[in-house]
mmCIF file of C-alpha atoms in Angstrom:
data_model
loop_
_atom_site.group_PDB
_atom_site.id
_atom_site.type_symbol
_atom_site.label_atom_id
_atom_site.label_comp_id
_atom_site.label_asym_id
_atom_site.label_seq_id
_atom_site.Cartn_x
_atom_site.Cartn_y
_atom_site.Cartn_z
ATOM 1 C CA MET A 159 0.000 0.000 0.000
ATOM 2 C CA SER A 160 1.083 3.581 -0.677
ATOM 3 C CA HIS A 161 1.901 5.861 2.239
ATOM 4 C CA LEU A 162 1.307 8.937 0.093
ATOM 5 C CA PRO A 163 -1.435 11.364 1.233
ATOM 6 C CA PHE A 164 -2.929 11.211 -2.278
ATOM 7 C CA PRO A 165 -3.540 8.488 -4.900
ATOM 8 C CA PRO A 166 -0.164 7.317 -6.288
ATOM 9 C CA GLU A 167 -1.408 7.823 -9.853
ATOM 10 C CA PHE A 168 -1.435 11.577 -9.169
ATOM 11 C CA LEU A 169 2.340 11.449 -9.599
ATOM 12 C CA ALA A 170 1.664 10.710 -13.279
ATOM 13 C CA VAL A 171 -0.211 14.022 -13.529
ATOM 14 C CA LEU A 172 2.847 15.812 -12.149
ATOM 15 C CA ALA A 173 4.995 13.968 -14.699
ATOM 16 C CA ALA A 174 2.670 15.142 -17.490
ATOM 17 C CA ALA A 175 3.078 18.722 -16.258
ATOM 18 C CA CYS A 176 6.871 18.316 -16.402
ATOM 19 C CA TRP A 177 6.673 16.993 -19.968
ATOM 20 C CA ALA A 178 4.394 19.845 -21.055
ATOM 21 C CA MET A 179 6.721 22.509 -19.678
ATOM 22 C CA ALA A 180 9.763 20.808 -21.210
ATOM 23 C CA ALA A 181 8.078 20.500 -24.620
ATOM 24 C CA LEU A 182 7.458 24.249 -24.694
ATOM 25 C CA PHE A 183 11.129 25.211 -24.826
ATOM 26 C CA SER A 184 12.571 21.958 -26.210
ATOM 27 C CA ALA A 185 11.227 22.246 -29.753
ATOM 28 C CA PRO A 186 13.545 25.007 -31.089
ATOM 29 C CA VAL A 187 16.773 23.519 -29.718
ATOM 30 C CA SER A 188 15.722 20.008 -30.774
ATOM 31 C CA ARG A 189 15.279 21.181 -34.354
ATOM 32 C CA LYS A 190 18.663 22.896 -34.239
ATOM 33 C CA MET A 191 20.583 19.949 -32.817
ATOM 34 C CA GLY A 192 18.685 17.146 -34.515
ATOM 35 C CA ALA A 193 16.462 14.645 -32.694
ATOM 36 C CA PHE A 194 19.218 12.106 -31.988
ATOM 37 C CA ALA A 195 21.798 14.580 -30.689
ATOM 38 C CA PHE A 196 19.190 16.405 -28.602
ATOM 39 C CA THR A 197 17.953 13.204 -26.978
ATOM 40 C CA ARG A 198 21.501 11.962 -26.395
ATOM 41 C CA TRP A 199 22.618 15.117 -24.635
ATOM 42 C CA ARG A 200 19.443 15.206 -22.544
ATOM 43 C CA MET A 201 20.339 11.706 -21.392
ATOM 44 C CA VAL A 202 23.847 12.838 -20.465
ATOM 45 C CA PHE A 203 22.530 15.662 -18.286
ATOM 46 C CA ALA A 204 19.752 13.534 -16.774
ATOM 47 C CA SER A 205 22.089 10.597 -16.044
ATOM 48 C CA VAL A 206 24.489 12.890 -14.180
ATOM 49 C CA MET A 207 21.642 14.465 -12.197
ATOM 50 C CA LEU A 208 19.979 11.174 -11.267
ATOM 51 C CA GLY A 209 23.196 9.236 -10.709
ATOM 52 C CA GLY A 210 24.573 11.962 -8.501
ATOM 53 C CA TRP A 211 21.433 12.034 -6.378
ATOM 54 C CA ALA A 212 21.308 8.223 -6.049
ATOM 55 C CA THR A 213 24.968 8.217 -4.977
ATOM 56 C CA ILE A 214 24.430 10.933 -2.362
ATOM 57 C CA ALA A 215 21.307 9.155 -1.065
ATOM 58 C CA GLY A 216 23.038 5.757 -1.101
ATOM 59 C CA SER A 217 20.102 4.144 -2.890
ATOM 60 C CA TRP A 218 21.933 1.993 -5.448
ATOM 61 C CA GLY A 219 21.538 -0.963 -3.083
ATOM 62 C CA THR A 220 17.770 -1.052 -3.710
ATOM 63 C CA LEU A 221 18.457 -2.468 -7.185
ATOM 64 C CA ASN A 222 19.234 -6.096 -8.020
ATOM 65 C CA PRO A 223 20.608 -7.689 -11.228
ATOM 66 C CA THR A 224 17.179 -8.812 -12.465
ATOM 67 C CA LEU A 225 15.699 -5.359 -11.944
ATOM 68 C CA ILE A 226 18.673 -3.711 -13.641
ATOM 69 C CA ALA A 227 18.238 -5.968 -16.701
ATOM 70 C CA VAL A 228 14.553 -5.034 -16.928
ATOM 71 C CA LEU A 229 15.359 -1.343 -16.512
ATOM 72 C CA VAL A 230 17.897 -1.562 -19.347
ATOM 73 C CA LEU A 231 15.238 -3.140 -21.584
ATOM 74 C CA SER A 232 12.748 -0.458 -20.546
ATOM 75 C CA GLY A 233 15.331 2.240 -21.280
ATOM 76 C CA PHE A 234 15.918 0.813 -24.740
ATOM 77 C CA ILE A 235 12.208 0.705 -25.602
ATOM 78 C CA GLY A 236 10.865 3.742 -23.804
ATOM 79 C CA ILE A 237 13.808 6.163 -23.976
ATOM 80 C CA PHE A 238 16.147 5.173 -26.796
ATOM 81 C CA ILE A 239 13.311 4.396 -29.204
ATOM 82 C CA GLY A 240 10.309 6.220 -27.725
ATOM 83 C CA ASP A 241 11.882 9.516 -26.700
ATOM 84 C CA THR A 242 14.092 9.825 -29.774
ATOM 85 C CA VAL A 243 11.223 9.142 -32.146
ATOM 86 C CA LEU A 244 9.020 11.591 -30.225
ATOM 87 C CA PHE A 245 11.450 14.444 -30.862
ATOM 88 C CA ALA A 246 11.820 13.411 -34.485
ATOM 89 C CA CYS A 247 8.030 13.780 -34.642
ATOM 90 C CA MET A 248 8.186 17.133 -32.827
ATOM 91 C CA ASN A 249 10.729 18.402 -35.337
ATOM 92 C CA ARG A 250 8.219 17.643 -38.107
ATOM 93 C CA LEU A 251 4.876 18.555 -36.529
ATOM 94 C CA GLY A 252 5.591 20.886 -33.602
ATOM 95 C CA PRO A 253 5.027 20.368 -29.861
ATOM 96 C CA ARG A 254 1.205 20.431 -29.828
ATOM 97 C CA ARG A 255 0.550 17.894 -32.553
ATOM 98 C CA SER A 256 3.419 15.631 -31.514
ATOM 99 C CA GLY A 257 2.045 15.740 -27.963
ATOM 100 C CA ILE A 258 -1.372 14.829 -29.315
ATOM 101 C CA LEU A 259 -0.063 11.741 -31.088
ATOM 102 C CA PHE A 260 2.063 10.769 -28.096
ATOM 103 C CA ALA A 261 -1.049 10.965 -25.915
ATOM 104 C CA THR A 262 -2.394 7.835 -27.607
ATOM 105 C CA HIS A 263 -0.015 5.888 -25.365
ATOM 106 C CA SER A 264 -2.744 6.180 -22.707
ATOM 107 C CA MET A 265 -5.034 3.783 -24.569
ATOM 108 C CA MET A 266 -2.106 1.550 -25.505
ATOM 109 C CA SER A 267 -1.016 1.384 -21.851
ATOM 110 C CA ALA A 268 -4.498 0.508 -20.617
ATOM 111 C CA VAL A 269 -4.960 -2.256 -23.203
ATOM 112 C CA LEU A 270 -1.503 -3.733 -22.635
ATOM 113 C CA ALA A 271 -1.904 -3.617 -18.841
ATOM 114 C CA ALA A 272 -5.228 -5.458 -19.114
ATOM 115 C CA LEU A 273 -3.824 -8.082 -21.486
ATOM 116 C CA PHE A 274 -0.468 -8.781 -19.825
ATOM 117 C CA LEU A 275 -0.750 -7.592 -16.213
ATOM 118 C CA GLY A 276 -4.369 -8.554 -15.587
ATOM 119 C CA GLU A 277 -5.316 -5.048 -14.447
ATOM 120 C CA ARG A 278 -9.002 -4.215 -14.316
ATOM 121 C CA MET A 279 -10.669 -0.840 -13.838
ATOM 122 C CA GLY A 280 -13.726 -0.122 -11.764
ATOM 123 C CA GLY A 281 -16.745 1.705 -13.168
ATOM 124 C CA THR A 282 -15.678 5.146 -11.914
ATOM 125 C CA ALA A 283 -12.191 4.766 -13.343
ATOM 126 C CA MET A 284 -13.544 3.592 -16.700
ATOM 127 C CA VAL A 285 -15.842 6.607 -16.981
ATOM 128 C CA GLY A 286 -12.951 8.857 -16.004
ATOM 129 C CA CYS A 287 -10.684 7.281 -18.620
ATOM 130 C CA ALA A 288 -13.366 7.720 -21.281
ATOM 131 C CA LEU A 289 -13.709 11.420 -20.406
ATOM 132 C CA LEU A 290 -9.929 11.845 -20.340
ATOM 133 C CA VAL A 291 -9.349 10.222 -23.729
ATOM 134 C CA GLY A 292 -12.372 12.013 -25.203
ATOM 135 C CA GLY A 293 -11.115 15.325 -23.862
ATOM 136 C CA VAL A 294 -7.629 14.904 -25.266
ATOM 137 C CA MET A 295 -8.993 13.822 -28.656
ATOM 138 C CA THR A 296 -11.441 16.754 -28.699
ATOM 139 C CA ALA A 297 -8.586 19.163 -28.036
ATOM 140 C CA ILE A 298 -6.682 17.466 -30.859
ATOM 141 C CA ALA A 299 -9.446 17.627 -33.437
ATOM 142 C CA PHE A 300 -10.485 21.211 -32.715
ATOM 143 C CA GLY A 301 -7.279 22.655 -31.300
ATOM 144 C CA SER A 302 -6.071 24.875 -34.144
ATOM 145 C CA ARG A 303 -7.505 27.967 -35.769
ATOM 146 C CA ALA A 304 -7.850 28.266 -39.511
ATOM 147 C CA GLY A 305 -5.166 30.565 -40.893
ATOM 148 C CA SER A 306 -3.361 30.892 -37.565
ATOM 149 C CA ALA A 307 -0.454 28.518 -38.183
ATOM 150 C CA THR A 308 2.842 29.538 -36.604
ATOM 151 C CA GLU A 309 6.270 27.935 -36.492
ATOM 152 C CA TRP A 310 4.883 25.871 -33.607
ATOM 153 C CA GLU A 311 2.288 24.301 -35.934
ATOM 154 C CA ALA A 312 4.165 24.127 -39.251
ATOM 155 C CA THR A 313 4.596 20.725 -40.932
ATOM 156 C CA ARG A 314 8.150 19.911 -42.005
ATOM 157 C CA GLY A 315 8.361 16.999 -44.408
ATOM 158 C CA ARG A 316 5.595 14.500 -45.065
ATOM 159 C CA LEU A 317 2.677 14.598 -42.624
ATOM 160 C CA ALA A 318 2.230 10.813 -42.758
ATOM 161 C CA VAL A 319 5.820 10.257 -41.640
ATOM 162 C CA GLY A 320 5.341 12.622 -38.694
ATOM 163 C CA VAL A 321 2.133 10.834 -37.662
ATOM 164 C CA GLY A 322 3.848 7.466 -37.873
ATOM 165 C CA LEU A 323 6.723 8.685 -35.719
ATOM 166 C CA GLY A 324 4.301 10.015 -33.107
ATOM 167 C CA LEU A 325 2.424 6.706 -32.878
ATOM 168 C CA LEU A 326 5.687 4.746 -32.656
ATOM 169 C CA ALA A 327 6.813 7.022 -29.795
ATOM 170 C CA ALA A 328 3.504 6.349 -28.019
ATOM 171 C CA LEU A 329 3.944 2.590 -28.384
ATOM 172 C CA GLY A 330 7.500 2.828 -27.051
ATOM 173 C CA GLN A 331 6.272 4.721 -23.986
ATOM 174 C CA ALA A 332 3.495 2.188 -23.339
ATOM 175 C CA LEU A 333 5.784 -0.838 -23.705
ATOM 176 C CA GLY A 334 8.537 0.785 -21.630
ATOM 177 C CA THR A 335 6.043 1.243 -18.785
ATOM 178 C CA LEU A 336 4.610 -2.247 -19.160
ATOM 179 C CA VAL A 337 7.910 -4.121 -18.815
ATOM 180 C CA VAL A 338 9.072 -2.241 -15.723
ATOM 181 C CA LYS A 339 5.815 -2.306 -13.707
ATOM 182 C CA PRO A 340 6.107 -5.905 -12.396
ATOM 183 C CA VAL A 341 9.561 -5.311 -10.870
ATOM 184 C CA MET A 342 8.990 -1.860 -9.320
ATOM 185 C CA GLY A 343 8.451 -3.059 -5.747
ATOM 186 C CA PRO A 344 7.988 -0.755 -2.732
ATOM 187 C CA GLN A 345 11.653 -1.143 -1.756
ATOM 188 C CA VAL A 346 12.993 0.136 -5.081
ATOM 189 C CA ASP A 347 14.252 3.714 -5.167
ATOM 190 C CA PRO A 348 12.733 5.375 -8.271
ATOM 191 C CA VAL A 349 15.656 7.805 -8.637
ATOM 192 C CA ALA A 350 18.224 5.006 -8.860
ATOM 193 C CA ALA A 351 15.927 3.043 -11.187
ATOM 194 C CA SER A 352 15.443 6.075 -13.415
ATOM 195 C CA ALA A 353 19.221 6.621 -13.513
ATOM 196 C CA ILE A 354 19.712 3.077 -14.854
ATOM 197 C CA ARG A 355 17.043 3.595 -17.536
ATOM 198 C CA MET A 356 18.659 6.861 -18.549
ATOM 199 C CA ALA A 357 22.176 5.455 -18.670
ATOM 200 C CA ALA A 358 20.929 2.527 -20.753
ATOM 201 C CA GLY A 359 19.272 4.869 -23.214
ATOM 202 C CA PHE A 360 22.460 6.873 -23.525
ATOM 203 C CA GLY A 361 24.506 3.699 -24.047
ATOM 204 C CA PHE A 362 22.377 2.674 -27.014
ATOM 205 C CA HIS A 363 22.611 6.201 -28.430
ATOM 206 C CA ALA A 364 26.391 6.143 -28.092
ATOM 207 C CA LEU A 365 26.519 3.082 -30.348
ATOM 208 C CA LEU A 366 25.061 5.200 -33.151
ATOM 209 C CA LEU A 367 27.966 7.634 -32.798
ATOM 210 C CA VAL A 368 30.486 4.803 -32.750
ATOM 211 C CA ALA A 369 28.910 3.528 -35.977
ATOM 212 C CA ARG A 370 29.381 7.054 -37.431
ATOM 213 C CA TRP A 371 25.712 7.279 -38.383
ATOM 214 C CA GLN A 372 25.284 10.780 -39.816
ATOM 215 C CA PRO A 373 21.789 11.600 -38.401
ATOM 216 C CA ALA A 374 23.108 10.920 -34.873
ATOM 217 C CA ARG A 375 25.658 13.726 -35.082
ATOM 218 C CA LEU A 376 25.105 17.248 -33.817
ATOM 219 C CA GLN A 377 23.507 19.117 -36.705
ATOM 220 C CA ALA A 378 24.503 22.714 -35.838
ATOM 221 C CA PRO A 379 26.941 24.669 -33.636
ATOM 222 C CA MET A 380 25.666 25.300 -30.107
ATOM 223 C CA VAL A 381 25.759 28.389 -27.904
ATOM 224 C CA GLN A 382 25.546 28.650 -24.124
ATOM 225 C CA ARG A 383 21.790 29.318 -24.160
ATOM 226 C CA ASP A 384 21.203 26.146 -26.188
ATOM 227 C CA TRP A 385 23.022 24.035 -23.609
ATOM 228 C CA ALA A 386 20.996 25.657 -20.832
ATOM 229 C CA LEU A 387 17.773 24.705 -22.626
ATOM 230 C CA VAL A 388 18.974 21.124 -23.060
ATOM 231 C CA ALA A 389 19.868 20.889 -19.367
ATOM 232 C CA GLY A 390 16.510 22.359 -18.344
ATOM 233 C CA SER A 391 14.659 19.941 -20.609
ATOM 234 C CA ALA A 392 16.683 17.032 -19.197
ATOM 235 C CA PHE A 393 15.821 17.990 -15.629
ATOM 236 C CA LEU A 394 12.099 18.508 -16.199
ATOM 237 C CA SER A 395 11.307 15.773 -18.676
ATOM 238 C CA MET A 396 13.792 12.989 -17.923
ATOM 239 C CA ALA A 397 15.213 13.429 -14.426
ATOM 240 C CA LEU A 398 11.998 14.614 -12.759
ATOM 241 C CA GLY A 399 9.202 13.502 -15.096
ATOM 242 C CA MET A 400 10.341 9.914 -15.670
ATOM 243 C CA THR A 401 11.273 9.455 -12.012
ATOM 244 C CA LEU A 402 7.736 10.502 -11.078
ATOM 245 C CA ILE A 403 6.378 7.873 -13.479
ATOM 246 C CA LEU A 404 8.465 5.137 -11.852
ATOM 247 C CA ALA A 405 7.356 6.335 -8.415
ATOM 248 C CA ALA A 406 3.723 6.147 -9.555
ATOM 249 C CA LEU A 407 4.265 2.599 -10.834
ATOM 250 C CA LYS A 408 5.520 1.449 -7.423
ATOM 251 C CA TYR A 409 1.999 1.570 -5.999
ATOM 252 C CA GLY A 410 -0.348 2.591 -8.809
ATOM 253 C CA SER A 411 -2.035 0.891 -11.747
ATOM 254 C CA ALA A 412 0.067 0.828 -14.926
ATOM 255 C CA GLY A 413 -3.032 1.467 -17.035
ATOM 256 C CA LEU A 414 -4.138 4.481 -14.999
ATOM 257 C CA VAL A 415 -0.596 5.834 -14.802
ATOM 258 C CA GLY A 416 -0.461 5.650 -18.594
ATOM 259 C CA MET A 417 -3.818 7.387 -18.881
ATOM 260 C CA LEU A 418 -2.981 10.227 -16.529
ATOM 261 C CA SER A 419 0.468 10.806 -17.986
ATOM 262 C CA SER A 420 -1.159 11.441 -21.388
ATOM 263 C CA ILE A 421 -2.655 14.808 -20.454
ATOM 264 C CA SER A 422 0.456 16.755 -21.464
ATOM 265 C CA PRO A 423 -1.254 18.243 -24.568
ATOM 266 C CA ILE A 424 -3.982 19.691 -22.339
ATOM 267 C CA LEU A 425 -1.455 21.144 -19.905
ATOM 268 C CA LEU A 426 0.464 22.514 -22.884
ATOM 269 C CA LEU A 427 -2.538 24.603 -24.056
ATOM 270 C CA PRO A 428 -2.177 27.474 -21.546
ATOM 271 C CA LEU A 429 1.603 27.403 -21.993
ATOM 272 C CA LEU A 430 1.283 27.794 -25.761
ATOM 273 C CA TRP A 431 -1.297 30.542 -25.203
ATOM 274 C CA TRP A 432 1.274 32.388 -23.096
ATOM 275 C CA LYS A 433 4.051 31.732 -25.614
ATOM 276 C CA THR A 434 2.247 32.511 -28.876
ATOM 277 C CA ARG A 435 -0.353 35.007 -27.565
ATOM 278 C CA VAL A 436 -2.983 32.972 -29.442
ATOM 279 C CA ALA A 437 -5.862 31.805 -27.222
ATOM 280 C CA PRO A 438 -6.935 28.141 -27.393
ATOM 281 C CA THR A 439 -9.987 27.426 -29.513
ATOM 282 C CA LEU A 440 -13.386 26.696 -27.975
ATOM 283 C CA GLY A 441 -12.930 23.038 -28.916
ATOM 284 C CA ALA A 442 -9.584 22.892 -27.120
ATOM 285 C CA CYS A 443 -11.136 24.456 -24.032
ATOM 286 C CA LEU A 444 -13.987 21.940 -24.114
ATOM 287 C CA GLY A 445 -11.447 19.140 -24.410
ATOM 288 C CA ALA A 446 -9.576 20.526 -21.416
ATOM 289 C CA VAL A 447 -12.763 20.581 -19.317
ATOM 290 C CA LEU A 448 -13.556 16.965 -20.233
ATOM 291 C CA THR A 449 -9.987 15.940 -19.432
ATOM 292 C CA VAL A 450 -10.024 17.623 -16.027
ATOM 293 C CA ALA A 451 -13.329 15.893 -15.228
ATOM 294 C CA GLY A 452 -11.831 12.556 -16.250
ATOM 295 C CA VAL A 453 -8.719 13.079 -14.128
ATOM 296 C CA ALA A 454 -10.887 14.019 -11.140
ATOM 297 C CA LEU A 455 -12.971 10.852 -11.502
ATOM 298 C CA ILE A 456 -9.904 8.614 -11.859
ATOM 299 C CA LEU A 457 -8.214 10.053 -8.790
ATOM 300 C CA SER A 458 -11.416 10.173 -6.713
ATOM 301 C CA ARG A 459 -11.677 6.381 -6.772
ATOM 302 C CA SER A 460 -8.725 6.198 -4.351
ATOM 303 C CA LEU A 461 -9.751 9.009 -2.023
#
């Protein structure tokens, strides 16, 4: 049982907020560096942050060889594949639409958790999930204004390729969560576990450099501000956001954690409003209301 004063799945909502904030300022530097280089350097910063904290806290001892092997597999699927492909999608479609496609991992997570982990949802949770998914999809379908496209919404390259990348990133996230859930016991420190996932992801990325694969190289010269943005994105999205997900999985339902972590596009709406000075559409606002109602229902089942 969780000793938290709130449902453990609420940690997934906090993770979604971290991802939304990181997406806001990650897109420009990701396009400049290239998806592979951006993801690789985020992993470097995040691995140092998480590894340093786990060393100071002395929490490496909470991991065992079996858990480490599973975390490496999860890092390969969810970070090396999922996160890299997500930023390749973002470079093509922008943060809002890539976030929309990535949000489909909520349904994938719920289905996979039911099929392979035997998780079942009660009536209240099912209604909440339906509202949440419906809200996110409503915000997707009616989230842009005709004739108001900005650099944040521009399509670079073929739209179908961008959509495919977004769905592949969602599947990577769902599978990465699925494989690690059974081994995330109460005694496991999520910071140390997240550090292993991050280091594994970086290790696989490093192989691409060793192989001299051109797309993996840094695509443009960097300035100090660019490195600051990469470090900030690493802290919010990888070090903090993914650690919160692992903490939620210690006690919470994998399906509900996946659902709640998918609300990043909704949380991104007010941030994009602030950034672009373009108010969300009525449809996006309606989607946000439905999503908030769904989140409230899901979390209320544990209160």
